[in-house]
Tab-separated table of C-alpha atoms and ligand atoms in Angstrom:
chain	number	residue	atom	x	y	z
A	5	MET	CA	0.183	-0.166	0.126
A	6	SER	CA	2.680	2.070	1.173
A	7	VAL	CA	4.506	2.129	-2.050
A	8	HIS	CA	1.431	2.437	-4.187
A	9	ASP	CA	0.682	5.780	-1.566
A	10	MET	CA	4.432	7.211	-2.354
A	11	ALA	CA	4.378	6.826	-6.297
A	12	ASN	CA	1.196	9.318	-5.797
A	13	ALA	CA	2.119	11.519	-3.436
A	14	GLY	CA	4.981	13.408	-5.695
A	15	ARG	CA	3.604	15.472	-8.850
A	16	THR	CA	2.403	12.140	-10.248
A	17	HIS	CA	-1.134	13.175	-10.736
A	18	GLU	CA	-1.823	12.362	-13.826
A	19	ILE	CA	-5.445	11.824	-14.588
A	20	LEU	CA	-7.914	12.764	-16.740
A	21	THR	CA	-10.448	15.253	-15.299
A	22	ALA	CA	-14.191	15.554	-16.594
A	23	ARG	CA	-13.202	19.216	-17.506
A	24	ARG	CA	-10.298	18.339	-19.239
A	25	ALA	CA	-12.027	15.745	-21.350
A	26	GLY	CA	-14.773	18.164	-22.795
A	27	LEU	CA	-17.265	16.434	-20.232
A	28	VAL	CA	-18.995	17.451	-16.732
A	29	GLY	CA	-19.441	14.580	-14.025
A	30	CYS	CA	-22.310	14.605	-11.795
A	31	THR	CA	-21.393	14.641	-8.013
A	32	THR	CA	-24.353	13.297	-6.562
A	33	CYS	CA	-24.414	10.011	-8.954
A	34	GLY	CA	-21.307	10.187	-11.025
A	35	LYS	CA	-22.742	9.985	-14.559
A	36	VAL	CA	-20.720	11.958	-17.016
A	37	HIS	CA	-22.080	14.328	-19.939
A	38	PRO	CA	-21.451	16.801	-22.313
A	39	LEU	CA	-19.870	19.801	-20.814
A	40	ASP	CA	-22.564	22.061	-21.668
A	41	THR	CA	-25.353	19.866	-20.148
A	42	ARG	CA	-27.291	21.575	-17.526
A	43	VAL	CA	-29.344	19.120	-15.482
A	44	CYS	CA	-28.013	14.972	-14.960
A	45	ARG	CA	-30.125	12.613	-17.443
A	46	ARG	CA	-29.258	10.269	-14.792
A	47	CYS	CA	-30.552	11.324	-11.389
A	48	GLY	CA	-32.041	15.416	-11.827
A	49	ALA	CA	-29.428	16.988	-10.597
A	50	ALA	CA	-27.577	20.627	-12.126
A	51	LEU	CA	-24.393	19.841	-12.976
A	52	GLN	CA	-21.943	22.069	-12.980
A	53	SER	CA	-18.279	21.436	-13.730
A	54	ARG	CA	-17.273	23.587	-10.853
A	55	ASP	CA	-18.755	25.750	-8.832
A	56	GLU	CA	-17.620	29.028	-9.258
A	57	THR	CA	-19.811	30.621	-6.560
A	58	SER	CA	-18.925	27.913	-3.913
A	59	LEU	CA	-16.518	30.386	-2.248
A	60	GLN	CA	-19.100	32.826	-1.631
A	61	ARG	CA	-21.166	30.997	0.267
A	62	VAL	CA	-18.694	29.254	1.844
A	63	TRP	CA	-17.414	32.323	3.354
A	64	ALA	CA	-21.130	33.595	4.135
A	65	TRP	CA	-22.179	30.710	5.970
A	66	LEU	CA	-18.664	30.671	8.337
A	67	ILE	CA	-18.770	34.303	9.002
A	68	ALA	CA	-22.736	33.425	9.989
A	69	GLY	CA	-21.205	30.388	11.831
A	70	LEU	CA	-18.408	32.716	13.739
A	71	VAL	CA	-21.076	35.386	14.501
A	72	ALA	CA	-23.720	32.862	16.176
A	73	TYR	CA	-21.177	30.753	18.307
A	74	ILE	CA	-20.034	34.399	19.873
A	75	PRO	CA	-23.639	34.867	21.762
A	76	ALA	CA	-23.816	31.303	22.391
A	77	ASN	CA	-20.607	31.298	24.593
A	78	VAL	CA	-21.728	34.755	26.130
A	79	TYR	CA	-25.342	33.763	27.147
A	80	PRO	CA	-26.431	30.859	29.337
A	81	MET	CA	-27.180	26.901	28.090
A	82	LEU	CA	-28.502	26.450	30.790
A	83	ILE	CA	-31.137	27.023	33.222
A	84	THR	CA	-31.220	25.518	37.089
A	85	GLN	CA	-33.260	26.024	40.014
A	86	THR	CA	-32.835	23.662	42.961
A	87	PHE	CA	-34.734	25.131	46.079
A	88	GLY	CA	-35.530	28.615	44.907
A	89	LYS	CA	-32.107	29.127	44.168
A	90	ARG	CA	-31.261	30.098	40.464
A	91	GLN	CA	-28.166	29.050	38.508
A	92	GLU	CA	-26.914	29.807	35.197
A	93	SER	CA	-24.122	28.369	33.241
A	94	THR	CA	-22.901	28.854	30.279
A	95	ILE	CA	-21.145	26.165	27.507
A	96	VAL	CA	-17.428	25.920	29.015
A	97	GLY	CA	-19.214	26.747	32.562
A	98	GLY	CA	-21.177	23.877	32.092
A	99	VAL	CA	-17.698	22.136	31.329
A	100	ILE	CA	-16.376	23.043	34.696
A	101	GLU	CA	-19.168	21.768	36.574
A	102	LEU	CA	-18.435	18.005	34.886
A	103	VAL	CA	-15.056	18.299	35.949
A	104	HIS	CA	-15.588	19.404	39.462
A	105	HIS	CA	-18.033	16.468	39.782
A	106	GLY	CA	-15.398	14.366	38.733
A	107	SER	CA	-17.051	13.363	35.589
A	108	TRP	CA	-13.775	13.454	33.063
A	109	GLY	CA	-14.567	11.321	29.962
A	110	VAL	CA	-18.026	13.236	29.858
A	111	ALA	CA	-16.350	16.639	30.294
A	112	LEU	CA	-14.123	15.938	27.639
A	113	ILE	CA	-17.004	14.437	25.170
A	114	VAL	CA	-18.669	18.085	26.053
A	115	PHE	CA	-15.879	19.756	25.565
A	116	VAL	CA	-14.249	18.335	22.475
A	117	ALA	CA	-17.786	18.388	20.990
A	118	SER	CA	-18.934	22.493	22.084
A	119	VAL	CA	-15.685	23.852	22.030
A	120	VAL	CA	-12.623	22.458	20.217
A	121	VAL	CA	-14.295	21.000	17.151
A	122	PRO	CA	-16.621	24.589	16.599
A	123	ILE	CA	-13.560	26.556	17.046
A	124	GLY	CA	-11.293	23.241	15.013
A	125	LYS	CA	-13.868	23.890	12.479
A	126	PHE	CA	-13.860	27.314	11.756
A	127	ILE	CA	-9.689	27.207	11.260
A	128	ALA	CA	-10.137	23.762	8.754
A	129	ILE	CA	-12.694	25.497	6.654
A	130	ALA	CA	-11.158	28.911	6.488
A	131	TRP	CA	-8.146	27.431	5.533
A	132	LEU	CA	-9.776	25.312	2.961
A	133	ALA	CA	-11.265	28.268	1.166
A	134	ILE	CA	-7.798	30.005	1.278
A	135	SER	CA	-5.630	27.439	0.104
A	136	VAL	CA	-7.224	26.658	-2.917
A	137	ARG	CA	-6.868	30.162	-4.148
A	138	SER	CA	-3.237	29.444	-3.358
A	139	ARG	CA	-0.907	27.504	-5.603
A	140	SER	CA	1.826	26.474	-2.914
A	141	ALA	CA	-0.701	25.497	-0.608
A	142	ALA	CA	-0.667	21.711	1.267
A	143	ASP	CA	-0.473	18.424	-0.436
A	144	GLY	CA	-3.906	17.969	-2.144
A	145	HIS	CA	-4.167	14.524	0.260
A	146	THR	CA	-3.964	16.424	3.345
A	147	ARG	CA	-6.375	19.093	2.298
A	148	GLN	CA	-8.881	15.998	1.412
A	149	HIS	CA	-8.446	14.692	5.185
A	150	VAL	CA	-8.826	17.729	6.066
A	151	TYR	CA	-12.048	18.627	4.218
A	152	GLU	CA	-13.756	15.292	5.335
A	153	ILE	CA	-12.625	14.791	8.503
A	154	VAL	CA	-14.832	18.812	8.841
A	155	GLU	CA	-17.653	17.187	7.275
A	156	PHE	CA	-18.116	14.054	8.801
A	157	ILE	CA	-17.595	15.610	12.582
A	158	GLY	CA	-19.432	18.763	12.144
A	159	ARG	CA	-22.355	17.788	12.639
A	160	TRP	CA	-21.447	16.158	16.237
A	161	SER	CA	-21.475	19.626	18.185
A	162	MET	CA	-25.303	19.286	18.052
A	163	ILE	CA	-24.879	17.046	21.107
A	164	ASP	CA	-24.869	19.982	23.517
A	165	VAL	CA	-27.940	21.172	21.838
A	166	PHE	CA	-29.540	17.369	22.680
A	167	VAL	CA	-28.148	17.144	26.263
A	168	VAL	CA	-29.814	20.653	27.079
A	169	ALA	CA	-33.139	19.274	25.642
A	170	ILE	CA	-33.115	16.224	27.536
A	171	LEU	CA	-32.419	17.567	30.630
A	172	ALA	CA	-34.671	20.152	30.669
A	173	ALA	CA	-37.392	17.515	29.480
A	174	LEU	CA	-36.302	15.243	32.449
A	175	VAL	CA	-35.784	17.644	35.342
A	176	GLN	CA	-38.745	19.157	36.151
A	177	LEU	CA	-39.204	18.694	39.679
A	178	ASP	CA	-41.086	21.599	40.613
A	179	PHE	CA	-39.504	23.526	44.010
A	180	VAL	CA	-36.827	20.864	44.208
A	181	ALA	CA	-35.131	20.801	40.938
A	182	SER	CA	-35.866	22.218	37.533
A	183	VAL	CA	-33.587	22.707	34.395
A	184	ASN	CA	-34.884	25.388	31.623
A	185	PRO	CA	-32.815	25.338	28.313
A	186	GLY	CA	-31.007	29.404	28.112
A	187	THR	CA	-30.942	31.571	25.001
A	188	ALA	CA	-27.448	30.265	23.788
A	189	ALA	CA	-28.991	27.115	22.933
A	190	VAL	CA	-30.494	28.872	19.968
A	191	SER	CA	-27.288	30.741	18.889
A	192	PHE	CA	-25.026	27.503	19.194
A	193	ALA	CA	-27.831	25.368	17.291
A	194	LEU	CA	-27.683	27.880	15.052
A	195	SER	CA	-23.768	27.995	14.855
A	196	VAL	CA	-23.737	24.273	13.967
A	197	ALA	CA	-26.238	24.380	11.592
A	198	PHE	CA	-24.315	27.436	9.463
A	199	THR	CA	-20.505	25.584	9.674
A	200	MET	CA	-22.730	22.806	8.795
A	201	LEU	CA	-24.062	24.581	5.215
A	202	SER	CA	-20.754	26.063	4.811
A	203	ALA	CA	-18.740	22.944	4.641
A	204	GLN	CA	-21.285	21.337	2.517
A	205	ASN	CA	-21.245	24.015	-0.266
A	206	PHE	CA	-17.431	23.691	-0.401
A	207	ASP	CA	-16.629	22.050	-3.605
A	208	PRO	CA	-13.906	19.671	-3.436
A	209	ARG	CA	-12.781	19.180	-6.881
A	210	LEU	CA	-11.695	22.929	-6.290
A	211	ILE	CA	-9.110	21.301	-3.964
A	212	TRP	CA	-7.562	19.133	-6.934
A	213	ASP	CA	-7.250	21.596	-9.755
A	214	ALA	CA	-4.610	23.127	-8.185
A	215	TYR	CA	-2.592	20.304	-9.288
A	216	GLU	CA	-4.288	20.635	-12.546
A	217	ALA	CA	-2.952	24.435	-13.346
A	218	ASP	CA	0.202	23.127	-12.327
A	219	ASP	CA	0.312	20.665	-15.392
A	220	THR	CA	-0.601	22.760	-17.637
B	27	MET	CA	-31.939	15.203	-32.106
B	28	THR	CA	-27.506	15.977	-32.654
B	29	ILE	CA	-27.625	15.959	-28.676
B	30	HIS	CA	-26.820	12.436	-28.965
B	31	VAL	CA	-24.009	12.030	-31.279
B	32	PRO	CA	-21.225	13.048	-28.353
B	33	HIS	CA	-21.345	9.677	-26.731
B	34	THR	CA	-18.208	8.809	-28.149
B	35	THR	CA	-17.104	12.110	-26.578
B	36	GLY	CA	-13.953	14.018	-27.779
B	37	HIS	CA	-11.841	11.839	-26.342
B	38	PRO	CA	-12.256	8.545	-28.898
B	39	ALA	CA	-9.977	6.704	-26.441
B	40	LEU	CA	-12.719	7.007	-23.648
B	41	GLY	CA	-15.342	5.368	-25.350
B	42	PRO	CA	-19.157	5.548	-24.172
B	43	LEU	CA	-20.209	7.875	-21.956
B	44	ASP	CA	-21.881	4.833	-20.129
B	45	GLU	CA	-19.148	3.354	-18.544
B	46	LEU	CA	-17.501	6.663	-17.513
B	47	ILE	CA	-17.503	7.389	-13.870
B	48	ALA	CA	-16.302	11.288	-13.025
B	49	CYS	CA	-15.085	11.287	-9.052
B	50	PRO	CA	-16.937	13.448	-6.943
B	51	THR	CA	-14.338	14.644	-5.334
B	52	CYS	CA	-11.620	15.592	-7.460
B	53	ASP	CA	-13.134	14.924	-10.700
B	54	GLY	CA	-10.869	11.927	-11.704
B	55	LEU	CA	-11.930	10.684	-14.981
B	56	HIS	CA	-12.851	6.464	-14.749
B	57	ARG	CA	-13.969	4.302	-16.862
B	58	LEU	CA	-15.980	1.350	-14.581
B	59	VAL	CA	-18.030	-1.009	-16.893
B	60	HIS	CA	-18.506	-3.201	-13.871
B	61	VAL	CA	-17.241	-4.186	-10.278
B	62	ALA	CA	-17.530	-7.182	-8.434
B	63	PRO	CA	-19.850	-7.863	-5.841
B	64	ASP	CA	-17.776	-7.002	-1.957
B	65	MET	CA	-15.186	-5.352	-4.043
B	66	THR	CA	-14.397	-1.519	-3.718
B	67	ALA	CA	-13.616	0.773	-6.464
B	68	ARG	CA	-11.276	3.653	-5.287
B	69	CYS	CA	-10.808	7.311	-6.957
B	70	ARG	CA	-6.915	6.577	-8.705
B	71	ARG	CA	-6.524	10.203	-7.152
B	72	CYS	CA	-8.218	10.832	-3.904
B	73	HIS	CA	-9.240	7.140	-3.044
B	74	THR	CA	-13.193	8.392	-2.570
B	75	VAL	CA	-15.191	5.557	-2.950
B	76	LEU	CA	-16.656	4.878	-6.303
B	77	LEU	CA	-18.633	1.560	-6.398
B	78	ALA	CA	-19.078	-0.558	-3.608
B	79	PRO	CA	-21.929	-3.225	-4.285
B	80	ARG	CA	-22.602	-5.844	-1.845
B	81	ARG	CA	-24.356	-8.976	-2.585
B	82	GLY	CA	-28.138	-8.509	-1.859
B	83	ALA	CA	-27.548	-4.930	-1.008
B	84	MET	CA	-31.609	-3.515	-2.286
B	85	THR	CA	-32.972	-6.670	-0.325
B	86	GLN	CA	-30.777	-5.954	3.180
B	87	ILE	CA	-31.043	-2.304	3.013
B	88	VAL	CA	-34.869	-2.614	2.328
B	89	MET	CA	-35.451	-4.378	5.712
B	90	LEU	CA	-32.956	-2.254	7.932
B	91	ALA	CA	-34.339	0.920	6.718
B	92	ALA	CA	-38.295	-0.806	7.503
B	93	THR	CA	-36.927	-2.117	10.742
B	94	ALA	CA	-35.460	1.571	11.855
B	95	ALA	CA	-38.682	2.515	10.933
B	96	ILE	CA	-40.675	0.330	13.206
B	97	LEU	CA	-38.361	1.411	15.824
B	98	MET	CA	-38.219	4.849	15.626
B	99	ILE	CA	-42.507	4.348	15.760
B	100	ALA	CA	-41.699	2.295	19.068
B	101	ALA	CA	-39.385	4.824	20.331
B	102	ILE	CA	-42.308	7.457	19.760
B	103	PHE	CA	-44.796	6.114	21.886
B	104	PHE	CA	-43.235	3.845	25.072
B	105	PRO	CA	-41.837	5.937	27.866
B	106	PHE	CA	-38.176	7.101	27.233
B	107	LEU	CA	-36.657	8.082	30.157
B	108	GLU	CA	-37.658	7.721	34.234
B	109	LEU	CA	-36.126	10.176	36.572
B	110	GLN	CA	-36.685	9.549	40.678
B	111	ALA	CA	-35.588	11.924	43.223
B	112	GLY	CA	-36.633	12.145	47.047
B	113	GLY	CA	-40.033	10.404	46.478
B	114	LEU	CA	-40.806	12.599	43.089
B	115	ASN	CA	-41.172	11.293	39.547
B	116	GLN	CA	-40.710	12.369	36.389
B	117	ARG	CA	-40.745	10.712	33.281
B	118	THR	CA	-40.490	11.960	29.492
B	119	SER	CA	-41.127	10.692	26.232
B	120	ILE	CA	-38.884	10.933	23.052
B	121	MET	CA	-40.896	13.881	21.730
B	122	GLY	CA	-41.364	15.852	25.365
B	123	ALA	CA	-37.517	15.667	25.533
B	124	VAL	CA	-37.121	16.905	21.373
B	125	LEU	CA	-39.872	19.501	22.292
B	126	ALA	CA	-38.267	20.516	25.201
B	127	PHE	CA	-37.810	23.923	24.139
B	128	SER	CA	-41.076	24.878	23.119
B	129	HIS	CA	-42.075	25.381	26.629
B	130	ALA	CA	-39.013	28.326	27.029
B	131	GLY	CA	-40.436	30.028	24.082
B	132	MET	CA	-37.827	28.440	21.467
B	133	LEU	CA	-40.253	26.549	19.193
B	134	PRO	CA	-38.399	27.038	16.044
B	135	LEU	CA	-35.272	24.806	17.526
B	136	SER	CA	-37.741	22.678	19.169
B	137	LEU	CA	-39.008	22.061	15.295
B	138	ALA	CA	-35.253	21.632	13.984
B	139	VAL	CA	-34.523	19.338	16.897
B	140	ALA	CA	-37.443	17.120	16.156
B	141	ALA	CA	-36.760	17.005	12.301
B	142	PHE	CA	-33.400	16.134	13.440
B	143	VAL	CA	-34.123	13.371	15.771
B	144	VAL	CA	-37.270	12.153	14.868
B	145	GLY	CA	-38.886	13.536	11.393
B	146	LEU	CA	-35.572	13.327	8.984
B	147	PRO	CA	-34.466	9.893	10.018
B	148	LEU	CA	-37.915	8.560	10.046
B	149	ALA	CA	-38.783	9.822	6.578
B	150	ARG	CA	-35.171	8.675	5.606
B	151	PHE	CA	-35.873	5.155	6.149
B	152	VAL	CA	-39.709	5.465	4.591
B	153	ALA	CA	-38.170	7.156	1.067
B	154	LEU	CA	-35.370	4.313	0.830
B	155	ILE	CA	-37.987	1.665	1.447
B	156	TYR	CA	-40.391	3.475	-1.397
B	157	VAL	CA	-37.246	3.648	-3.755
B	158	LEU	CA	-35.323	0.462	-3.137
B	159	ALA	CA	-37.949	-1.622	-2.356
B	160	PRO	CA	-39.003	-2.026	-6.665
B	161	MET	CA	-35.436	-2.699	-6.875
B	162	ALA	CA	-34.922	-5.731	-4.944
B	163	LEU	CA	-37.933	-7.468	-6.275
B	164	GLY	CA	-36.298	-6.420	-9.618
B	165	TRP	CA	-38.984	-4.186	-10.761
B	166	ARG	CA	-39.122	-0.825	-12.464
B	167	PRO	CA	-38.347	2.601	-10.399
B	168	ALA	CA	-41.642	3.444	-8.473
B	169	ARG	CA	-43.223	7.225	-10.069
B	170	HIS	CA	-40.627	10.116	-8.682
B	171	ALA	CA	-37.870	7.374	-7.170
B	172	ALA	CA	-35.118	9.523	-8.388
B	173	ARG	CA	-36.628	12.885	-6.929
B	174	VAL	CA	-36.935	11.047	-4.010
B	175	PHE	CA	-33.442	9.485	-3.589
B	176	ARG	CA	-32.003	12.090	-4.031
B	177	TRP	CA	-33.931	13.993	-1.449
B	178	SER	CA	-32.705	11.592	1.244
B	179	GLU	CA	-29.220	11.870	-0.001
B	180	TRP	CA	-29.126	15.384	0.745
B	181	VAL	CA	-30.938	15.301	3.844
B	182	ARG	CA	-28.627	12.748	4.782
B	183	PRO	CA	-26.259	14.813	7.180
B	184	TRP	CA	-29.437	16.877	9.130
B	185	ALA	CA	-30.880	12.792	10.036
B	186	MET	CA	-28.459	12.711	13.743
B	187	ALA	CA	-30.267	10.129	15.292
B	188	GLU	CA	-27.164	8.842	16.636
B	189	ILE	CA	-25.962	12.062	17.792
B	190	PHE	CA	-29.130	12.264	19.740
B	191	ILE	CA	-27.981	8.723	21.725
B	192	ILE	CA	-24.876	10.051	22.609
B	193	GLY	CA	-26.464	13.434	23.790
B	194	VAL	CA	-28.584	11.158	25.901
B	195	ALA	CA	-25.887	9.287	27.546
B	196	VAL	CA	-24.281	12.696	28.464
B	197	ALA	CA	-27.293	14.134	29.820
B	198	LEU	CA	-27.452	10.357	31.963
B	199	VAL	CA	-23.898	10.870	33.589
B	200	LYS	CA	-24.846	15.024	34.704
B	201	VAL	CA	-27.672	13.984	36.357
B	202	ALA	CA	-26.215	11.007	37.873
B	203	GLY	CA	-25.322	12.903	41.151
B	204	LEU	CA	-28.514	13.762	41.734
B	205	ALA	CA	-31.398	11.470	40.900
B	206	LYS	CA	-32.082	7.982	39.460
B	207	VAL	CA	-32.599	7.337	35.941
B	208	THR	CA	-34.225	4.794	34.713
B	209	PRO	CA	-34.180	4.031	30.707
B	210	GLY	CA	-37.297	2.922	29.686
B	211	PRO	CA	-38.023	0.490	26.508
B	212	ALA	CA	-37.967	3.881	24.022
B	213	PHE	CA	-34.295	3.992	24.832
B	214	TRP	CA	-33.468	0.768	23.801
B	215	ALA	CA	-35.839	0.606	20.404
B	216	PHE	CA	-33.657	4.448	19.755
B	217	ALA	CA	-30.262	2.914	20.778
B	218	ALA	CA	-31.586	-0.013	18.530
B	219	LEU	CA	-32.432	2.036	15.695
B	220	VAL	CA	-29.162	3.768	15.545
B	221	LEU	CA	-27.019	0.238	15.641
B	222	VAL	CA	-29.374	-0.756	12.720
B	223	THR	CA	-28.683	2.651	10.604
B	224	VAL	CA	-24.494	2.082	10.988
B	225	LEU	CA	-25.299	-1.576	9.649
B	226	LYS	CA	-27.329	0.092	6.288
B	227	ASP	CA	-24.983	2.235	5.800
B	228	ASN	CA	-22.611	-0.749	5.205
B	229	PHE	CA	-24.865	-1.836	2.318
B	230	MET	CA	-24.855	1.879	0.816
B	231	CYS	CA	-23.343	2.389	-2.247
B	232	ARG	CA	-25.022	5.877	-3.753
B	233	PHE	CA	-23.629	5.549	-7.197
B	234	THR	CA	-24.278	1.394	-7.296
B	235	ILE	CA	-28.441	2.529	-6.049
B	236	TRP	CA	-28.145	5.181	-9.411
B	237	ARG	CA	-26.578	3.290	-11.693
B	238	THR	CA	-29.510	0.637	-11.176
B	239	LEU	CA	-32.463	3.186	-10.906
B	240	ASP	CA	-30.822	4.379	-13.720
B	241	GLU	CA	-30.694	0.762	-15.875
B	242	ARG	CA	-34.304	-0.309	-14.946
B	243	THR	CA	-35.879	3.008	-15.887
B	244	LYS	CA	-34.242	2.132	-19.463
B	245	SER	CA	-35.665	-1.474	-19.254
C	326	LIG	ZN1	-26.464	12.682	-11.796
C	327	LIG	ZN1	-11.187	11.229	-7.136
């Protein structure tokens, strides 16, 4: 396996792309059409050799996600009332609480899902969008892996929203203890949704086009 | 209809368009006429899986999707979690958890969560059965099968049943200190549903399904 990968790792990305062959490939079903075809004959999806406006939409959703992430951290995620005592906790506050209870594993899951993944995702998407423009960027396989990780892992940030929903439904013991969702839940859910849309709008074929430009 | 002429393309060496497949990730062009069952064809350049047909995949997917749909309906109607603390009792169903935000004036979020956890997963199971049951039986595709399958692939990232079950686990740990929580039948149904979904995804090969739909439409 390694020998094969080594051969591919260098400049030997000599592979005919659909665009160079005067064709357009459908990203939904893989079918190949003449370049000027607008709609896929197999699956009915709209065809585009390269999604030219893709980067603009990536940036727009990314900025929206970033903006929504700020109130998500400032406002409380959970409002707990025990014997009339009201306590508000933010995303990070919730993680610290878990650590105090000694639940290290769960604290880590929540911290990764609500802090590390969203911030890592902002940086990764921005890096991908910038690297598409510059020729000297990292190896295509590296960027491909980053893209796959971002696409795969981004939705998992929704965990914290679900945790809040379950707690709010379950812990309703009148005066003794009650848990209610705070406004940060809305901002956080929006932030996750916006960054998911940002990643979905990214056309990964742009990653590989840099090589093609070098070849010709 | 002169459009049908470029079936041999500008590159004579490429042959008929039907035998070609373009990598959705890097646009690399491949000729893939037939891939044997249980083999996986990957893109030469970026290693994205192009075709991974599995023996009896259509039947397996239909059966697993039907199982998952039944489990989801069971999960909706049975009790989900029960909390006991100091003689007090509190029960919640899946719908109760999903709609928790509506009591705090966050109805839109409530509806979104309901769609992520219950609506979209269930709709996808039904869509897969609708599209693939005729394939499994060797029939022609159902009406609008292409549109339904395209939609179900498009919403896939937004169906979050597996993320919800991890959220439940985290929530259980969070309340473990102050109360005793007993999972009800709906909890186990939902957990089973997540396992079935993972199994089903192992059989799913998007491009193979599209090719089969295409062939059956023509025949
Ligand atoms: Zn198509
Ligand atoms: Zn590829």
